[in-house]
Amino acid sequence: MVDHRCGTRLGAEIARAAPEGGDSVVAAARDPRKLPDDLRRHDRVLGVRLDVTRGAEITAAVEAALRRFGTIDVLVNTAGRGLLGAREEITDTEARSLFDLNVFGLINVTRAVLPVMRAAGAGKIAHIGSRSGCEGEPGASMYCASKFGVAGIGEALAAELAPFGIQSMVVGPGVFRTDFLDGSSLSTAERRIPAYDGTPAHATLDWIGTADHAQLGDPVKGAALIHEAVRRTGCPGAWPWAATRQSANWPRCAAFRTTSRPGGRGPRPRPATTPPDRPGATRRYV
């Protein structure tokens, strides 16, 4: 199950990569009618309505997945948006709205899927975090905080769910050519304080106009790597990749727990080279 924002580039490409590998997909979007035509018409793809901030829609999406495919092998939590502005400029309402989607939406979808995976004694969850969940950046404090939350949840789940045969992975991408920087995925603080002009916080805001849809990362290749990772027998606990720069905080991000040795720590994961578990099996993604 690929949850929420499948109409945007990275979610859509993940939803495309799975059936190309022989898997089935539940592509969840706030308006499934707006899913790309190739996904809506694919016989291995089920489009469902899902706003992850609405509990009833989460329940209905999981039930639809089970009616169609019988189980859920993989959950990809892609729901999220950005919020930029100096910390002083961002209101409580703006910050809470961001966390309702980026953090509590992920929490609630994961909670709804876990009973299915526990009953099966297996499952994989990929949480789409961000490089901003590894280092704080000016002008993006609230977005960074939400993605630090995603990273912490994903890391804790790796150890918490290991006894049930369920694996948890956090993916920390850098900038990709998606809709993330346009109005459909990104908002800025309604209030702008002139004192921050010419400072790093507003330099981030100025960067949006030049970077939108011109980012270096290729979402098709990124989606293929995510699909490859979840097909591994033991997917990495955290996968920081496509960073545009290194930082002193990067080793902390790269040292998250792996799921192959619960409670242990492993080296920085690399793209998968090992064959998937259950060769030839068809997985059900939601």
XYZ file of C-alpha atoms in Angstrom:
286
model
C 0.000 0.000 0.000
C 1.462 3.320 -1.079
C -0.401 5.841 1.029
C -1.408 9.362 0.106
C -0.050 11.724 -2.554
C 0.274 8.957 -5.146
C -0.677 11.629 -7.647
C 2.637 13.334 -6.959
C 5.809 12.129 -8.573
C 7.615 9.978 -6.003
C 4.475 8.228 -4.738
C 3.313 7.578 -8.300
C 6.696 6.183 -9.317
C 6.765 3.817 -6.334
C 3.261 2.679 -7.292
C 4.511 2.056 -10.855
C 7.671 0.212 -9.813
C 5.871 -2.479 -7.803
C 3.576 -3.906 -10.516
C 6.456 -3.803 -12.978
C 8.142 -6.241 -10.591
C 5.040 -8.457 -10.480
C 3.564 -7.070 -7.269
C 0.092 -5.677 -6.612
C -0.499 -2.157 -5.305
C -3.125 -0.209 -3.426
C -2.498 3.376 -4.537
C -4.063 5.670 -1.955
C -4.786 9.293 -2.768
C -7.069 12.005 -1.464
C -8.880 11.881 -4.812
C -8.247 8.573 -6.618
C -9.794 10.026 -9.783
C -6.653 12.161 -10.089
C -4.277 9.204 -10.093
C -2.268 8.974 -13.337
C -4.169 7.165 -16.090
C -1.694 4.286 -16.290
C -2.186 3.527 -12.583
C -5.981 3.789 -12.692
C -6.120 1.328 -15.600
C -3.533 -1.174 -14.387
C -5.021 -4.543 -13.414
C -2.576 -4.888 -10.510
C -3.371 -1.448 -9.039
C -6.329 -0.596 -6.825
C -6.940 3.119 -6.332
C -8.560 4.104 -3.035
C -9.541 7.365 -1.394
C -7.354 8.269 1.571
C -6.737 11.430 3.509
C -4.442 10.202 6.284
C -5.772 12.867 8.646
C -9.222 11.191 8.524
C -9.546 8.033 10.605
C -12.601 6.689 8.795
C -10.833 6.883 5.434
C -7.825 4.998 6.829
C -10.081 2.172 8.015
C -11.928 2.054 4.689
C -8.672 1.991 2.676
C -7.248 -0.921 4.683
C -10.520 -2.837 4.384
C -10.560 -2.262 0.614
C -6.996 -3.561 0.340
C -7.886 -6.722 2.251
C -11.028 -7.355 0.198
C -9.068 -7.101 -3.042
C -5.756 -8.758 -2.160
C -6.353 -10.637 1.088
C -3.338 -9.273 2.959
C -0.828 -6.422 3.096
C 2.858 -7.274 2.736
C 4.335 -3.773 2.440
C 3.247 -0.329 3.632
C 4.949 2.716 2.120
C 4.212 5.849 4.138
C 4.697 8.677 1.641
C 2.177 11.150 3.048
C 3.691 14.541 3.721
C 4.113 18.145 2.721
C 6.481 21.002 3.435
C 6.225 24.156 5.513
C 8.850 26.879 5.241
C 9.447 30.062 7.162
C 11.405 31.347 10.119
C 10.352 29.680 13.375
C 9.097 33.034 14.677
C 6.849 33.439 11.639
C 5.080 30.068 11.847
C 1.900 29.939 13.920
C 0.739 27.060 16.103
C -2.084 26.393 13.646
C 0.349 26.079 10.734
C 2.681 23.823 12.710
C -0.102 21.579 14.018
C -1.544 21.161 10.524
C 1.868 20.018 9.296
C 2.285 17.490 12.115
C -1.257 16.178 11.633
C -0.217 15.055 8.155
C 3.519 14.304 8.356
C 3.573 12.618 11.759
C 0.106 11.699 13.039
C -1.044 10.571 9.596
C 1.883 8.157 9.460
C 1.188 6.986 13.010
C -2.484 6.295 12.298
C -1.984 4.488 8.972
C 0.757 2.336 10.488
C -1.443 1.486 13.479
C -4.249 0.385 11.133
C -1.991 -1.914 9.080
C 0.017 -3.513 11.895
C -2.681 -6.013 13.027
C -2.702 -7.449 9.485
C 1.079 -7.843 9.465
C 1.215 -9.283 12.986
C -1.377 -11.900 12.057
C 0.698 -12.836 9.009
C 3.935 -12.911 11.008
C 5.642 -10.780 8.372
C 5.590 -7.360 6.772
C 7.687 -4.386 5.765
C 7.086 -0.704 6.363
C 8.982 2.003 4.486
C 8.632 5.501 5.926
C 9.589 8.296 3.542
C 11.544 10.692 5.703
C 13.966 13.311 4.449
C 17.514 14.513 4.667
C 15.857 17.217 6.760
C 15.162 14.497 9.319
C 18.922 14.199 9.829
C 19.939 17.851 10.082
C 18.103 21.030 10.989
C 17.959 23.650 8.254
C 17.145 27.371 8.502
C 13.720 28.311 7.274
C 12.526 24.718 7.642
C 12.525 24.133 11.389
C 8.988 22.739 11.597
C 9.404 20.537 8.535
C 12.703 19.244 9.942
C 11.026 18.560 13.285
C 8.291 16.532 11.597
C 10.832 14.466 9.659
C 12.986 13.931 12.756
C 9.764 12.524 14.205
C 9.346 10.168 11.252
C 12.942 8.991 11.647
C 12.503 8.361 15.358
C 9.269 6.447 14.873
C 10.746 4.315 12.106
C 13.874 3.526 14.108
C 11.898 2.568 17.207
C 9.547 0.376 15.176
C 12.492 -1.550 13.730
C 13.253 -2.942 17.194
C 9.670 -2.955 18.470
C 8.258 -5.010 15.596
C 11.168 -7.410 15.015
C 9.658 -10.089 17.317
C 6.651 -10.229 14.964
C 8.724 -10.617 11.800
C 7.910 -7.068 10.701
C 10.665 -4.800 9.381
C 10.719 -1.003 9.458
C 12.844 1.197 7.193
C 13.297 4.963 7.014
C 14.278 6.461 3.650
C 15.939 9.882 3.870
C 16.009 11.382 0.363
C 17.447 14.730 -0.611
C 15.908 16.903 -3.333
C 14.031 15.155 -6.154
C 12.196 16.470 -9.215
C 8.729 16.154 -7.716
C 5.875 18.525 -6.907
C 7.239 19.050 -3.405
C 8.208 22.694 -3.948
C 5.019 23.835 -5.662
C 1.773 24.920 -4.077
C 0.287 21.427 -4.073
C 2.828 20.155 -1.545
C 4.487 23.151 0.062
C 3.190 26.047 2.109
C 4.977 29.020 3.590
C 4.242 30.965 6.740
C 1.433 33.428 6.139
C 3.277 36.023 8.172
C 6.591 37.292 6.839
C 8.828 39.312 9.160
C 11.050 41.725 7.182
C 13.835 41.474 9.782
C 14.596 37.984 8.426
C 15.187 39.222 4.863
C 18.788 38.566 3.883
C 19.186 35.885 6.564
C 19.435 32.100 6.079
C 15.754 31.572 6.945
C 14.527 33.700 4.048
C 17.303 32.515 1.735
C 15.546 29.142 1.876
C 12.288 30.794 0.790
C 14.042 32.567 -2.081
C 15.519 29.237 -3.214
C 12.095 27.726 -3.923
C 11.499 29.706 -7.102
C 14.734 28.578 -8.718
C 14.637 24.950 -7.575
C 11.016 23.923 -8.241
C 10.972 20.985 -10.709
C 14.691 21.521 -11.351
C 15.972 19.354 -8.497
C 18.831 16.965 -9.221
C 17.241 13.751 -7.952
C 15.471 11.428 -10.427
C 12.199 10.169 -8.854
C 12.012 7.168 -11.215
C 15.402 5.897 -10.061
C 14.592 6.732 -6.446
C 11.326 4.773 -6.583
C 13.108 1.792 -8.154
C 15.631 1.756 -5.289
C 12.887 1.895 -2.673
C 11.093 -1.004 -4.346
C 14.350 -2.943 -4.531
C 15.076 -2.300 -0.849
C 11.734 -3.600 0.410
C 12.156 -6.768 -1.655
C 15.316 -7.662 0.248
C 15.248 -10.419 2.850
C 16.419 -7.838 5.403
C 15.786 -4.253 4.390
C 17.968 -1.543 5.984
C 16.682 0.162 9.106
C 17.524 3.565 7.633
C 18.653 4.592 4.213
C 19.989 8.126 3.848
C 20.638 8.767 0.155
C 20.559 11.436 -2.497
C 21.927 14.041 -0.109
C 22.983 17.291 -1.699
C 25.631 17.863 0.930
C 27.201 16.104 3.874
C 27.136 17.392 7.410
C 28.463 16.568 10.852
C 25.053 15.088 11.658
C 25.091 12.639 8.758
C 26.799 9.765 10.644
C 23.968 9.839 13.196
C 21.423 9.378 10.433
C 23.426 6.597 8.804
C 23.753 4.696 12.083
C 20.082 3.923 12.688
C 19.301 0.385 13.754
C 19.097 -2.266 11.096
C 16.252 -4.753 11.165
C 18.466 -7.777 10.534
C 19.972 -7.590 14.039
C 17.367 -6.124 16.421
C 19.030 -3.740 18.819
C 22.290 -3.779 16.862
C 23.805 -1.172 14.617
C 25.088 -1.699 11.134
C 27.020 0.161 8.458
C 25.465 2.697 6.146
C 23.122 0.641 3.925
C 23.735 0.380 0.187
C 21.315 -0.345 -2.679
C 20.101 -3.921 -2.586
C 22.113 -6.577 -4.385
C 20.630 -9.637 -2.710
C 17.598 -11.446 -4.153
C 14.163 -10.718 -2.669
C 12.676 -12.954 -0.052
C 10.132 -15.483 -1.260
C 11.443 -15.463 -4.864
C 8.678 -15.226 -7.389
C 6.069 -14.298 -4.802
C 3.594 -11.512 -5.484
C 3.570 -8.871 -2.778
C 0.620 -6.677 -1.883
C 1.657 -3.065 -1.395
C -0.490 -0.502 0.322
